Amino acid sequence: MSQTSSRLALAFIFVTMFVDSVGLGMIIPVSPQLIAELTGQGMSGAARWGGWLFFVFAAMQFLCAPLIGNLSDRFGRRPVLIASLLALGVDYAITGLSPTIYWLFIGRFLSGIAGASYTTANAYIADISPPEKRAANFGLTGAAFSLGFIIGPAIGGLLGHYGPRVPFYFAAALAVANALFGYFVLKESLAKENRRKFEWWRANPVGALHAMGRFPMILPLCAVIILMRLAHDANPAVFSYYTMLKLHWSPQMVGYSLMAVGVLMGIVYSFLIRIGIPILGETNSVFFGLLCGAIGFAGYAFSTESWMIFASMVPFALMAFAMPALNSIMSKMVGPTEQGELQGALACVGSLTSIAAPPLLTNLFSYFTSAAAPVYFPGAAFFAGSLFLISAALLFAGIRARAPRTAAGNASRV
């Protein structure tokens, strides 16, 4: 792919992730109200249902992400990416039309099977990026996600005035429009000579992780990602319920706060990562991101005023340094025919974690806001997230210390 084509492709991936995140950002502020409406329960009870909805999505993504990654290695990124976008539109439509809570589970089931578009988008970026530019280009998906979170929550808050279902209809239309845009514009990134035979033994969670075992550093680094995801999932699983219960925020205020997070993370992904990672090196960038995230989550946990939440968003946003650097380190450990398989395996690891994380974290929130708790502590899930990130940093330090010097030299700059 020529340099001009690569830039256009990156621009399309940016737009794709942007539109996806606009849709997601629109629905987060109104999801608690929709769940409460369908179940007839308050925020504490709705949080439990929200955790199980995340569980279904993560379970299906765990089972199907390796299949999607392997299909993209066999048939190319373009058809898989477009199909994922269409499935996302169907999910939003089903959610908006849901007459009962169980229809929400059907929507999450379908969306989890499709795996959305992030796995394939990362493989696409790996295809068209030289190794020295992968960390910065992986950051593009984060920048697009952050920018969408600036606009999406604002739209969701405004549309939410007309009912908690309206943002879902708008998000469905955006996803389908994005898929159509990709159908006419997106070019294939995976050359035919780099495609490989589809093998069922590699297209399942056990097979995908077993296949990654050929690379001795991949599986230990997956343990770091597990701890990162356990922490990360505290935000989508609990944030809306936490701020509505403890600080009495409205859906509009939740939307504005997500806009603020989007602005900060957009700055980090668009500018600071592209400048900072080459200066710090990939290894130090992982440490920096993990420790900043730990500070941010601890700040959320002990906030007693709204301004404290907003102040804690600054270190939370700097956590974004960790994943692009870690993704780049791992992508250099596999060949061009296995980038989709790697991204599928990483999605599998993340989804496996998310099977356990949302029920765990929402139940932590529900328990520590109930009369049965020994102490009233709504921030328990965020405090747990802070501890997970500290553990991830310690584990990453241990892996790096034990790694052969040749692997460390390929994976990091100090």
Tab-separated table of C-alpha atoms in Angstrom, residues 60 65 68 225 271 333 335 396 400:
chain	number	residue	atom	x	y	z
A	60	MET	CA	-19.710	-13.815	23.370
A	65	ALA	CA	-13.052	-12.734	18.882
A	68	ILE	CA	-13.130	-12.928	13.814
A	225	ILE	CA	-3.636	-6.830	30.061
A	271	PHE	CA	-0.667	14.766	20.821
A	333	MET	CA	6.769	-10.253	18.452
A	335	GLY	CA	4.853	-11.885	11.885
A	396	PHE	CA	5.152	-5.823	34.062
A	400	ARG	CA	10.715	-7.124	31.929
